[in-house]
Amino acid sequence: MFDVIIVGAGVSGASIARRLSRYKLDILLLEKENDVSMGASKANSAIVHGGYAESGKELRGRLCYPGRISFEKLNEELNFGFLANGSLVLAFDEDDMKMLATLYEMGKENGLDDIEIIGQDELRKLEENVSDQAIGALYCKGAGVCSPYEYVIALVENAMDNGLELKLNSEVIGIEKNGDVFSLTCSTGESYEAKYVINASGLNGAKVSSMITQTDFDIHPRSGEYLLMQKGTGSRVKQVLFQTPSPKSKGILVTRTYHNNILIGPDAIDEEEIDLGTHEERLKEIYTLAKKSVKDDVLNLREFIRSFTGLRPASSTGDFIIENTRTNGFINVVGIQSPGITSSPAIAEMVEKILEEIGLKLIKDPNYNPYRKPIIKYKDLEDFNKIKDKVDLELGNPERLVCRCEQVSEKTIRDALNRGIELTSFDAVKRRTRSGMGFCQGAFCRNRVLEVMEDEYKHPIENRKFDSENSGISRLNKKDINELMKKMEV
């Protein structure tokens, strides 16, 4: 029997697992997909938010800033990729300036000490490529960007090094409680028992909750679409550039990713059904709105490499739901939409306190190791002409370049394959090594990666498709974007 079972290996579940792994506890993490970070934690803006966009009257407003200031230390320990490059909320008229004043006051109430409202001169010193139409901005020095799926992977890898047990492809289909013991039945037919259960199952949060306790909320998908440009374009934008927010969204953003791509989006559409496809009209609107924030030559659809959709698990309460339920010992951690990634360290601490308050004994493990070596670190691409001979090296040579667009070596891929989580798809390797994230989007390296996987694992890899192919997702590709450019006369 386990002390704690966590349902869901997204950013909330992973953060909680890693936080609890510092104690002498038996912990099980259950995930219905074939890898960790497969839901909202994988496809999002990747922003480590400042902490000014939500009121302190909301739980998410109170948790954002404490979470944000934890990221520098977390990155030092886990090496997942974090850059505190700052954020700017741009104002284009006097109404926008009034909104900046409101955000500033909320930030101060939430404890921020690194925000200020700046005028045109200071704005252009900070961001030379900002639009000439911007008249001011709210500047938050400590906000930044991270690599969100690498963050979740690092959390789980470190927790597993400290004793966590992970079960993938294990969807929870039933929960019972007999006395003080919970019994969870999975789609695999396996059952597991625990004294405490944490429901961090994202879009399935209400469904899982209703299996065992009275559930007075709904979780619905709120979709946001994005456009991603090729590596190197991100150097044109220094800070994260927001427009003034709406009730549903923090506004269309233009930002560099941690790995130096330009990312623009998202919009915010409440969905009745899950739709991970991308759509011409929505992407056209996002691109048009994003152009408002920067000078004309910053965004170029000819540099497009990928579109994608993220689904935020929005709750009917409009806020995070983190609480011990009426079924004592079953803790809901649901409705974790933006700023969920930023808040995740503080969410984990809050859950730890709830568990201790309801009787879980937390005894520190003297063997706990908070450190995890990186699989990759940020790097600029080398002159390909100087390293192209490495592409044709034989299988088994650690210096062989398996992915030429992102210049990923065989040594890096084999490292990723031996981190405790058996990887069963090309996309799982992609998220850890960036193989397939370059200009050709895996057209060259997919079969080469699968070849290394089969050589390392000594068995065939049955899942040989991209994740989007397996799920039937329809996304606009380069050909579609070229057609859109003609319609827009770009």
CSV table of C-alpha atoms in Angstrom, one decimal:
chain,number,residue,atom,x,y,z
A,1,MET,CA,0.0,0.0,0.0
A,2,PHE,CA,1.2,3.5,-0.8
A,3,ASP,CA,1.1,6.5,1.5
A,4,VAL,CA,0.0,8.8,-1.4
A,5,ILE,CA,-1.3,8.2,-4.9
A,6,ILE,CA,-1.3,11.2,-7.3
A,7,VAL,CA,-3.5,11.0,-10.3
A,8,GLY,CA,-2.1,13.0,-13.3
A,9,ALA,CA,1.5,13.6,-14.4
A,10,GLY,CA,1.1,17.2,-15.6
A,11,VAL,CA,2.8,20.1,-13.9
A,12,SER,CA,0.7,20.0,-10.7
A,13,GLY,CA,1.0,16.3,-10.2
A,14,ALA,CA,4.7,16.3,-11.0
A,15,SER,CA,5.4,19.3,-8.7
A,16,ILE,CA,3.5,17.6,-5.8
A,17,ALA,CA,5.3,14.3,-6.5
A,18,ARG,CA,8.7,16.0,-6.4
A,19,ARG,CA,7.8,18.0,-3.3
A,20,LEU,CA,6.7,14.9,-1.4
A,21,SER,CA,9.7,12.8,-2.5
A,22,ARG,CA,11.8,14.6,0.1
A,23,TYR,CA,10.1,12.7,2.8
A,24,LYS,CA,10.0,9.0,3.8
A,25,LEU,CA,6.9,8.2,1.9
A,26,ASP,CA,5.8,5.6,-0.7
A,27,ILE,CA,4.3,7.6,-3.5
A,28,LEU,CA,2.7,6.4,-6.8
A,29,LEU,CA,2.0,8.7,-9.7
A,30,LEU,CA,-0.6,7.5,-12.2
A,31,GLU,CA,-0.9,8.9,-15.7
A,32,LYS,CA,-3.3,7.8,-18.4
A,33,GLU,CA,-1.1,8.8,-21.4
A,34,ASN,CA,2.1,7.1,-22.6
A,35,ASP,CA,4.3,9.9,-21.1
A,36,VAL,CA,4.3,12.7,-18.6
A,37,SER,CA,3.4,16.3,-19.5
A,38,MET,CA,0.9,15.2,-22.2
A,39,GLY,CA,-1.9,17.7,-21.5
A,40,ALA,CA,-2.1,21.4,-20.7
A,41,SER,CA,1.5,21.3,-19.4
A,42,LYS,CA,2.8,20.4,-22.8
A,43,ALA,CA,1.1,23.0,-25.0
A,44,ASN,CA,1.0,26.5,-23.5
A,45,SER,CA,2.7,29.9,-23.6
A,46,ALA,CA,5.6,28.7,-21.5
A,47,ILE,CA,5.6,31.9,-19.5
A,48,VAL,CA,6.7,32.3,-15.9
A,49,HIS,CA,4.2,35.0,-15.1
A,50,GLY,CA,5.0,38.0,-12.9
A,51,GLY,CA,2.1,37.7,-10.5
A,52,TYR,CA,0.1,40.9,-11.2
A,53,ALA,CA,-2.6,39.6,-13.6
A,54,GLU,CA,-4.9,38.0,-11.0
A,55,SER,CA,-6.3,39.6,-7.8
A,56,GLY,CA,-5.1,38.4,-4.4
A,57,LYS,CA,-8.8,37.6,-3.7
A,58,GLU,CA,-8.3,34.6,-6.0
A,59,LEU,CA,-6.2,31.6,-5.0
A,60,ARG,CA,-4.3,31.7,-8.3
A,61,GLY,CA,-3.5,35.4,-7.6
A,62,ARG,CA,-2.0,34.4,-4.2
A,63,LEU,CA,0.0,31.5,-5.5
A,64,CYS,CA,1.5,33.0,-8.7
A,65,TYR,CA,4.2,35.2,-7.2
A,66,PRO,CA,5.4,32.8,-4.6
A,67,GLY,CA,5.7,30.2,-7.3
A,68,ARG,CA,7.5,32.6,-9.7
A,69,ILE,CA,10.3,33.4,-7.2
A,70,SER,CA,11.0,29.7,-6.8
A,71,PHE,CA,11.9,29.1,-10.4
A,72,GLU,CA,15.5,30.3,-10.3
A,73,LYS,CA,16.4,27.8,-7.5
A,74,LEU,CA,14.3,25.0,-9.1
A,75,ASN,CA,16.2,25.5,-12.4
A,76,GLU,CA,19.6,25.4,-10.6
A,77,GLU,CA,18.6,22.1,-9.1
A,78,LEU,CA,16.7,20.5,-12.0
A,79,ASN,CA,18.2,22.0,-15.2
A,80,PHE,CA,15.0,22.3,-17.2
A,81,GLY,CA,15.5,25.7,-18.8
A,82,PHE,CA,14.4,29.0,-17.3
A,83,LEU,CA,15.2,32.5,-18.4
A,84,ALA,CA,14.1,35.6,-16.4
A,85,ASN,CA,14.0,38.0,-19.3
A,86,GLY,CA,11.2,40.1,-18.0
A,87,SER,CA,7.7,41.0,-19.3
A,88,LEU,CA,6.0,44.1,-20.7
A,89,VAL,CA,2.2,44.7,-20.9
A,90,LEU,CA,1.9,47.2,-23.7
A,91,ALA,CA,-0.5,50.1,-23.7
A,92,PHE,CA,-1.7,51.7,-27.0
A,93,ASP,CA,-4.1,54.3,-25.7
A,94,GLU,CA,-5.3,55.9,-22.4
A,95,ASP,CA,-7.8,53.1,-21.6
A,96,ASP,CA,-4.9,50.7,-21.8
A,97,MET,CA,-2.8,52.9,-19.5
A,98,LYS,CA,-5.7,52.7,-16.9
A,99,MET,CA,-5.6,49.0,-17.2
A,100,LEU,CA,-1.9,49.0,-16.5
A,101,ALA,CA,-2.5,51.0,-13.3
A,102,THR,CA,-5.0,48.3,-12.2
A,103,LEU,CA,-2.5,45.6,-12.9
A,104,TYR,CA,0.2,47.5,-11.1
A,105,GLU,CA,-2.0,47.8,-8.0
A,106,MET,CA,-2.8,44.1,-8.0
A,107,GLY,CA,0.8,43.3,-8.4
A,108,LYS,CA,1.7,45.4,-5.4
A,109,GLU,CA,-1.1,43.8,-3.3
A,110,ASN,CA,0.3,40.4,-4.3
A,111,GLY,CA,3.8,41.3,-2.9
A,112,LEU,CA,5.7,42.1,-6.1
A,113,ASP,CA,8.7,44.4,-5.7
A,114,ASP,CA,9.9,44.4,-9.3
A,115,ILE,CA,7.1,46.1,-11.3
A,116,GLU,CA,6.8,49.6,-12.6
A,117,ILE,CA,4.8,51.5,-15.2
A,118,ILE,CA,7.2,53.0,-17.8
A,119,GLY,CA,6.8,55.5,-20.7
A,120,GLN,CA,7.8,55.5,-24.3
A,121,ASP,CA,11.4,56.4,-23.8
A,122,GLU,CA,12.2,53.7,-21.2
A,123,LEU,CA,10.1,51.2,-23.1
A,124,ARG,CA,12.2,51.6,-26.3
A,125,LYS,CA,15.4,51.3,-24.3
A,126,LEU,CA,14.2,47.9,-23.0
A,127,GLU,CA,12.6,46.6,-26.3
A,128,GLU,CA,14.0,48.2,-29.4
A,129,ASN,CA,11.6,46.3,-31.7
A,130,VAL,CA,8.4,47.2,-29.9
A,131,SER,CA,5.7,48.8,-32.0
A,132,ASP,CA,5.9,52.6,-32.5
A,133,GLN,CA,2.2,52.7,-31.5
A,134,ALA,CA,2.9,51.6,-27.9
A,135,ILE,CA,2.8,54.6,-25.5
A,136,GLY,CA,3.8,52.8,-22.3
A,137,ALA,CA,4.0,49.5,-20.5
A,138,LEU,CA,3.9,47.6,-17.2
A,139,TYR,CA,7.4,46.2,-16.8
A,140,CYS,CA,8.0,43.2,-14.6
A,141,LYS,CA,11.7,42.4,-14.3
A,142,GLY,CA,11.5,38.9,-12.8
A,143,ALA,CA,9.0,37.3,-15.2
A,144,GLY,CA,10.3,35.0,-17.9
A,145,VAL,CA,10.1,31.9,-20.0
A,146,CYS,CA,10.7,28.2,-19.4
A,147,SER,CA,10.6,25.0,-21.3
A,148,PRO,CA,7.4,23.6,-19.8
A,149,TYR,CA,7.5,19.9,-20.8
A,150,GLU,CA,11.2,19.8,-19.9
A,151,TYR,CA,10.2,21.2,-16.5
A,152,VAL,CA,7.6,18.4,-15.9
A,153,ILE,CA,10.0,15.8,-17.1
A,154,ALA,CA,12.7,17.0,-14.8
A,155,LEU,CA,10.3,17.1,-11.8
A,156,VAL,CA,9.3,13.5,-12.4
A,157,GLU,CA,12.8,12.2,-13.1
A,158,ASN,CA,14.1,13.8,-9.9
A,159,ALA,CA,11.1,12.4,-7.9
A,160,MET,CA,11.8,8.9,-9.3
A,161,ASP,CA,15.4,9.2,-8.3
A,162,ASN,CA,14.1,9.8,-4.8
A,163,GLY,CA,11.8,6.8,-4.8
A,164,LEU,CA,8.6,7.8,-6.7
A,165,GLU,CA,6.9,5.0,-8.6
A,166,LEU,CA,5.4,6.0,-12.0
A,167,LYS,CA,2.8,4.1,-13.9
A,168,LEU,CA,2.0,5.3,-17.5
A,169,ASN,CA,-1.0,4.2,-19.6
A,170,SER,CA,-2.9,3.8,-16.4
A,171,GLU,CA,-6.2,5.7,-16.5
A,172,VAL,CA,-8.1,5.7,-13.2
A,173,ILE,CA,-11.6,4.3,-13.9
A,174,GLY,CA,-12.8,3.8,-10.3
A,175,ILE,CA,-12.1,4.9,-6.8
A,176,GLU,CA,-13.5,3.4,-3.5
A,177,LYS,CA,-12.8,4.0,0.1
A,178,ASN,CA,-13.0,1.4,2.8
A,179,GLY,CA,-12.3,2.7,6.3
A,180,ASP,CA,-9.2,4.9,5.9
A,181,VAL,CA,-7.9,3.2,2.7
A,182,PHE,CA,-8.6,4.3,-0.9
A,183,SER,CA,-8.6,1.7,-3.7
A,184,LEU,CA,-8.0,2.9,-7.2
A,185,THR,CA,-8.7,0.8,-10.2
A,186,CYS,CA,-7.0,1.5,-13.5
A,187,SER,CA,-7.7,0.8,-17.2
A,188,THR,CA,-4.9,-1.8,-17.1
A,189,GLY,CA,-6.9,-3.9,-14.6
A,190,GLU,CA,-4.5,-3.1,-11.9
A,191,SER,CA,-5.7,-1.8,-8.5
A,192,TYR,CA,-3.6,0.3,-6.0
A,193,GLU,CA,-4.3,1.3,-2.4
A,194,ALA,CA,-3.3,4.4,-0.5
A,195,LYS,CA,-4.0,6.4,2.6
A,196,TYR,CA,-4.3,9.7,0.6
A,197,VAL,CA,-5.2,10.5,-3.0
A,198,ILE,CA,-4.4,13.7,-4.9
A,199,ASN,CA,-6.5,14.4,-7.9
A,200,ALA,CA,-4.4,16.4,-10.4
A,201,SER,CA,-6.0,15.0,-13.5
A,202,GLY,CA,-6.4,18.2,-15.5
A,203,LEU,CA,-9.3,18.2,-17.9
A,204,ASN,CA,-10.6,15.0,-16.2
A,205,GLY,CA,-10.5,16.7,-12.8
A,206,ALA,CA,-14.3,16.8,-12.3
A,207,LYS,CA,-14.7,13.3,-13.7
A,208,VAL,CA,-12.2,11.8,-11.3
A,209,SER,CA,-13.5,13.8,-8.4
A,210,SER,CA,-17.0,12.5,-8.9
A,211,MET,CA,-15.9,8.9,-8.6
A,212,ILE,CA,-15.4,9.3,-4.9
A,213,THR,CA,-16.8,12.6,-3.5
A,214,GLN,CA,-19.5,15.2,-3.9
A,215,THR,CA,-18.3,17.4,-6.8
A,216,ASP,CA,-19.9,20.9,-7.2
A,217,PHE,CA,-17.8,22.2,-10.1
A,218,ASP,CA,-17.2,21.5,-13.8
A,219,ILE,CA,-14.0,21.5,-15.8
A,220,HIS,CA,-14.2,22.5,-19.4
A,221,PRO,CA,-11.5,23.0,-22.1
A,222,ARG,CA,-10.5,26.5,-23.0
A,223,SER,CA,-8.5,26.3,-26.2
A,224,GLY,CA,-5.8,28.7,-27.3
A,225,GLU,CA,-4.0,28.4,-30.7
A,226,TYR,CA,-0.3,29.4,-31.4
A,227,LEU,CA,2.1,30.0,-34.2
A,228,LEU,CA,5.8,29.0,-33.7
A,229,MET,CA,8.6,30.4,-35.8
A,230,GLN,CA,12.0,28.8,-36.5
A,231,LYS,CA,14.9,28.8,-34.1
A,232,GLY,CA,16.9,32.1,-34.0
A,233,THR,CA,13.9,34.3,-34.5
A,234,GLY,CA,13.5,34.8,-30.8
A,235,SER,CA,16.5,37.1,-30.5
A,236,ARG,CA,14.4,39.9,-32.1
A,237,VAL,CA,12.3,40.1,-28.9
A,238,LYS,CA,14.0,40.6,-25.5
A,239,GLN,CA,11.0,40.5,-23.1
A,240,VAL,CA,7.7,38.7,-23.1
A,241,LEU,CA,5.3,41.2,-24.8
A,242,PHE,CA,1.7,41.1,-23.7
A,243,GLN,CA,-1.3,43.2,-24.8
A,244,THR,CA,-3.8,44.3,-22.2
A,245,PRO,CA,-5.7,41.3,-20.9
A,246,SER,CA,-9.4,40.3,-21.3
A,247,PRO,CA,-11.5,38.4,-18.8
A,248,LYS,CA,-10.5,35.1,-20.4
A,249,SER,CA,-7.0,35.7,-21.4
A,250,LYS,CA,-3.8,37.6,-20.6
A,251,GLY,CA,-3.9,38.9,-24.2
A,252,ILE,CA,-2.1,37.9,-27.4
A,253,LEU,CA,1.6,37.7,-26.7
A,254,VAL,CA,4.8,37.8,-28.7
A,255,THR,CA,7.7,36.1,-27.0
A,256,ARG,CA,10.9,34.2,-27.4
A,257,THR,CA,10.8,30.7,-26.2
A,258,TYR,CA,13.6,29.4,-24.0
A,259,HIS,CA,15.2,27.8,-27.0
A,260,ASN,CA,15.0,31.0,-29.1
A,261,ASN,CA,12.0,30.6,-31.3
A,262,ILE,CA,9.3,33.4,-31.6
A,263,LEU,CA,6.0,32.2,-30.3
A,264,ILE,CA,2.7,34.1,-30.8
A,265,GLY,CA,-0.8,33.5,-29.4
A,266,PRO,CA,-3.0,32.4,-27.8
A,267,ASP,CA,-6.6,33.2,-28.3
A,268,ALA,CA,-9.1,31.9,-25.8
A,269,ILE,CA,-12.2,29.9,-26.9
A,270,ASP,CA,-14.4,28.0,-24.5
A,271,GLU,CA,-15.0,24.6,-26.0
A,272,GLU,CA,-17.8,22.0,-25.4
A,273,GLU,CA,-15.6,19.2,-26.8
A,274,ILE,CA,-11.8,18.7,-27.0
A,275,ASP,CA,-10.4,20.1,-30.3
A,276,LEU,CA,-6.6,20.1,-30.6
A,277,GLY,CA,-6.6,21.1,-34.2
A,278,THR,CA,-5.7,24.6,-35.5
A,279,HIS,CA,-7.8,26.7,-37.7
A,280,GLU,CA,-7.1,29.2,-40.5
A,281,GLU,CA,-9.3,32.0,-39.3
A,282,ARG,CA,-8.1,31.8,-35.7
A,283,LEU,CA,-4.4,31.8,-36.6
A,284,LYS,CA,-5.0,34.6,-39.1
A,285,GLU,CA,-6.5,36.7,-36.3
A,286,ILE,CA,-3.7,35.8,-33.9
A,287,TYR,CA,-1.1,36.8,-36.4
A,288,THR,CA,-2.8,40.1,-37.2
A,289,LEU,CA,-3.2,41.0,-33.5
A,290,ALA,CA,0.4,40.0,-32.7
A,291,LYS,CA,1.7,42.3,-35.4
A,292,LYS,CA,0.3,45.2,-33.4
A,293,SER,CA,2.9,44.7,-30.6
A,294,VAL,CA,6.1,44.8,-32.7
A,295,LYS,CA,7.7,46.5,-35.7
A,296,ASP,CA,6.8,45.3,-39.1
A,297,ASP,CA,9.9,43.2,-39.8
A,298,VAL,CA,9.8,41.2,-36.5
A,299,LEU,CA,7.1,38.6,-37.5
A,300,ASN,CA,7.4,36.8,-40.8
A,301,LEU,CA,5.1,33.9,-41.7
A,302,ARG,CA,7.8,32.6,-44.0
A,303,GLU,CA,9.6,31.5,-40.9
A,304,PHE,CA,6.7,29.5,-39.6
A,305,ILE,CA,7.4,25.9,-38.6
A,306,ARG,CA,4.5,24.8,-36.5
A,307,SER,CA,1.0,25.6,-35.2
A,308,PHE,CA,-0.5,24.0,-32.1
A,309,THR,CA,-3.4,24.2,-29.7
A,310,GLY,CA,-3.3,24.2,-25.9
A,311,LEU,CA,-6.3,23.3,-23.8
A,312,ARG,CA,-6.6,25.0,-20.4
A,313,PRO,CA,-8.7,23.1,-17.8
A,314,ALA,CA,-11.0,26.0,-16.8
A,315,SER,CA,-13.2,25.4,-13.8
A,316,SER,CA,-16.7,26.7,-13.4
A,317,THR,CA,-15.5,28.5,-10.3
A,318,GLY,CA,-13.1,30.6,-12.3
A,319,ASP,CA,-10.3,29.8,-9.9
A,320,PHE,CA,-7.9,27.1,-8.8
A,321,ILE,CA,-9.6,24.4,-6.7
A,322,ILE,CA,-7.1,23.0,-4.1
A,323,GLU,CA,-8.8,21.4,-1.1
A,324,ASN,CA,-9.3,18.4,1.0
A,325,THR,CA,-12.8,17.2,0.0
A,326,ARG,CA,-15.8,15.9,1.9
A,327,THR,CA,-14.2,12.5,1.4
A,328,ASN,CA,-11.4,13.1,3.9
A,329,GLY,CA,-8.0,12.3,2.4
A,330,PHE,CA,-9.1,12.8,-1.2
A,331,ILE,CA,-7.5,16.2,-2.3
A,332,ASN,CA,-8.6,18.0,-5.4
A,333,VAL,CA,-6.0,20.0,-7.3
A,334,VAL,CA,-8.0,21.0,-10.3
A,335,GLY,CA,-9.0,23.9,-12.5
A,336,ILE,CA,-5.2,24.7,-12.8
A,337,GLN,CA,-5.2,26.9,-15.8
A,338,SER,CA,-3.0,30.0,-16.2
A,339,PRO,CA,-0.8,30.8,-14.3
A,340,GLY,CA,-0.6,27.1,-13.4
A,341,ILE,CA,3.0,26.5,-14.4
A,342,THR,CA,4.2,29.6,-12.5
A,343,SER,CA,2.1,28.6,-9.5
A,344,SER,CA,3.1,25.0,-9.4
A,345,PRO,CA,5.9,25.2,-6.7
A,346,ALA,CA,3.4,27.0,-4.5
A,347,ILE,CA,0.6,24.6,-5.3
A,348,ALA,CA,2.9,21.7,-4.2
A,349,GLU,CA,3.7,23.5,-0.9
A,350,MET,CA,0.0,24.1,-0.3
A,351,VAL,CA,-0.9,20.4,-0.9
A,352,GLU,CA,2.0,19.4,1.4
A,353,LYS,CA,0.5,21.6,4.2
A,354,ILE,CA,-3.0,20.1,3.6
A,355,LEU,CA,-1.7,16.5,3.9
A,356,GLU,CA,0.2,17.3,7.1
A,357,GLU,CA,-2.9,19.0,8.6
A,358,ILE,CA,-5.1,15.9,7.9
A,359,GLY,CA,-2.6,13.5,9.5
A,360,LEU,CA,0.2,12.5,7.1
A,361,LYS,CA,3.5,12.3,8.9
A,362,LEU,CA,6.2,14.0,7.0
A,363,ILE,CA,9.6,12.7,8.0
A,364,LYS,CA,12.5,14.1,6.0
A,365,ASP,CA,14.6,11.6,4.1
A,366,PRO,CA,18.3,12.2,4.7
A,367,ASN,CA,19.1,10.6,1.4
A,368,TYR,CA,16.9,13.1,-0.6
A,369,ASN,CA,18.8,14.5,-3.6
A,370,PRO,CA,17.3,17.6,-5.1
A,371,TYR,CA,19.6,17.7,-8.2
A,372,ARG,CA,19.0,16.4,-11.7
A,373,LYS,CA,21.5,16.6,-14.5
A,374,PRO,CA,20.3,18.2,-17.7
A,375,ILE,CA,19.6,16.2,-20.9
A,376,ILE,CA,20.2,19.3,-23.0
A,377,LYS,CA,21.2,22.9,-22.4
A,378,TYR,CA,20.4,25.9,-24.5
A,379,LYS,CA,22.7,26.3,-27.4
A,380,ASP,CA,22.9,28.3,-30.6
A,381,LEU,CA,23.2,26.3,-33.7
A,382,GLU,CA,26.7,25.8,-35.1
A,383,ASP,CA,27.7,26.4,-38.7
A,384,PHE,CA,26.3,23.2,-40.3
A,385,ASN,CA,29.1,23.1,-42.9
A,386,LYS,CA,31.6,22.5,-40.1
A,387,ILE,CA,29.7,19.5,-38.6
A,388,LYS,CA,27.8,18.0,-41.5
A,389,ASP,CA,30.2,15.0,-41.7
A,390,LYS,CA,28.8,13.9,-38.3
A,391,VAL,CA,25.4,13.2,-39.9
A,392,ASP,CA,26.8,10.2,-41.8
A,393,LEU,CA,28.7,8.6,-38.9
A,394,GLU,CA,27.6,5.0,-38.1
A,395,LEU,CA,24.9,4.0,-35.6
A,396,GLY,CA,26.5,3.6,-32.3
A,397,ASN,CA,28.9,6.5,-32.5
A,398,PRO,CA,27.9,9.0,-29.7
A,399,GLU,CA,29.0,12.0,-31.9
A,400,ARG,CA,26.7,11.0,-34.7
A,401,LEU,CA,24.2,13.8,-35.5
A,402,VAL,CA,20.8,12.1,-35.5
A,403,CYS,CA,18.8,15.4,-36.0
A,404,ARG,CA,20.5,17.9,-38.2
A,405,CYS,CA,18.1,20.9,-37.8
A,406,GLU,CA,18.6,21.0,-34.0
A,407,GLN,CA,22.0,19.3,-34.1
A,408,VAL,CA,21.1,16.6,-31.6
A,409,SER,CA,23.7,13.8,-31.1
A,410,GLU,CA,23.2,10.1,-30.6
A,411,LYS,CA,24.8,10.5,-27.1
A,412,THR,CA,22.0,12.9,-26.1
A,413,ILE,CA,19.2,10.6,-27.3
A,414,ARG,CA,20.7,7.6,-25.5
A,415,ASP,CA,20.9,9.7,-22.3
A,416,ALA,CA,17.2,10.6,-22.6
A,417,LEU,CA,16.3,6.9,-23.1
A,418,ASN,CA,17.9,6.0,-19.8
A,419,ARG,CA,16.4,8.3,-17.3
A,420,GLY,CA,14.0,5.9,-15.6
A,421,ILE,CA,11.0,6.5,-17.9
A,422,GLU,CA,10.8,4.1,-20.8
A,423,LEU,CA,10.1,6.2,-23.9
A,424,THR,CA,7.7,4.6,-26.4
A,425,SER,CA,7.4,7.3,-29.1
A,426,PHE,CA,9.4,9.6,-31.3
A,427,ASP,CA,7.6,12.6,-29.7
A,428,ALA,CA,8.7,11.5,-26.2
A,429,VAL,CA,12.3,11.7,-27.4
A,430,LYS,CA,11.6,15.0,-29.1
A,431,ARG,CA,10.4,16.7,-25.9
A,432,ARG,CA,13.6,15.7,-24.1
A,433,THR,CA,16.2,16.3,-26.8
A,434,ARG,CA,14.6,18.7,-29.4
A,435,SER,CA,15.0,16.1,-32.2
A,436,GLY,CA,12.3,17.0,-34.7
A,437,MET,CA,11.7,20.5,-33.4
A,438,GLY,CA,13.6,22.2,-36.1
A,439,PHE,CA,12.7,23.5,-39.6
A,440,CYS,CA,11.9,20.1,-41.1
A,441,GLN,CA,9.8,19.0,-38.1
A,442,GLY,CA,11.1,15.5,-38.0
A,443,ALA,CA,10.9,14.7,-41.7
A,444,PHE,CA,14.7,13.9,-41.7
A,445,CYS,CA,15.3,12.5,-38.2
A,446,ARG,CA,12.2,10.6,-37.1
A,447,ASN,CA,13.3,7.2,-38.5
A,448,ARG,CA,16.9,7.9,-37.3
A,449,VAL,CA,15.6,8.5,-33.8
A,450,LEU,CA,13.5,5.4,-33.9
A,451,GLU,CA,16.6,3.5,-35.0
A,452,VAL,CA,18.5,4.6,-32.0
A,453,MET,CA,15.6,3.7,-29.7
A,454,GLU,CA,15.4,0.2,-31.1
A,455,ASP,CA,19.1,-0.3,-30.8
A,456,GLU,CA,19.1,1.0,-27.1
A,457,TYR,CA,16.0,-0.8,-26.0
A,458,LYS,CA,16.6,-4.0,-28.0
A,459,HIS,CA,13.0,-4.3,-29.1
A,460,PRO,CA,10.9,-2.8,-31.9
A,461,ILE,CA,9.2,0.5,-31.4
A,462,GLU,CA,5.5,-0.1,-32.3
A,463,ASN,CA,4.5,3.6,-32.1
A,464,ARG,CA,6.2,5.0,-35.1
A,465,LYS,CA,4.0,8.0,-35.8
A,466,PHE,CA,3.9,11.5,-34.5
A,467,ASP,CA,1.5,12.1,-31.6
A,468,SER,CA,-0.7,14.2,-33.9
A,469,GLU,CA,-0.9,11.4,-36.5
A,470,ASN,CA,-1.9,8.9,-33.8
A,471,SER,CA,-4.7,11.2,-32.5
A,472,GLY,CA,-6.0,12.4,-35.9
A,473,ILE,CA,-5.3,16.1,-35.0
A,474,SER,CA,-5.6,18.4,-38.0
A,475,ARG,CA,-3.1,21.3,-37.8
A,476,LEU,CA,-2.2,24.0,-40.3
A,477,ASN,CA,1.2,23.1,-41.8
A,478,LYS,CA,3.7,25.0,-43.9
A,479,LYS,CA,1.7,24.4,-47.1
A,480,ASP,CA,-1.4,25.7,-45.4
A,481,ILE,CA,0.4,28.8,-44.1
A,482,ASN,CA,1.8,29.5,-47.6
A,483,GLU,CA,-1.8,29.5,-48.9
A,484,LEU,CA,-2.9,31.7,-46.0
A,485,MET,CA,-0.1,34.2,-46.8
A,486,LYS,CA,-1.4,34.5,-50.4
A,487,LYS,CA,-4.9,35.3,-49.0
A,488,MET,CA,-3.5,37.9,-46.7
A,489,GLU,CA,-1.1,39.2,-49.4
A,490,VAL,CA,1.8,38.9,-47.0
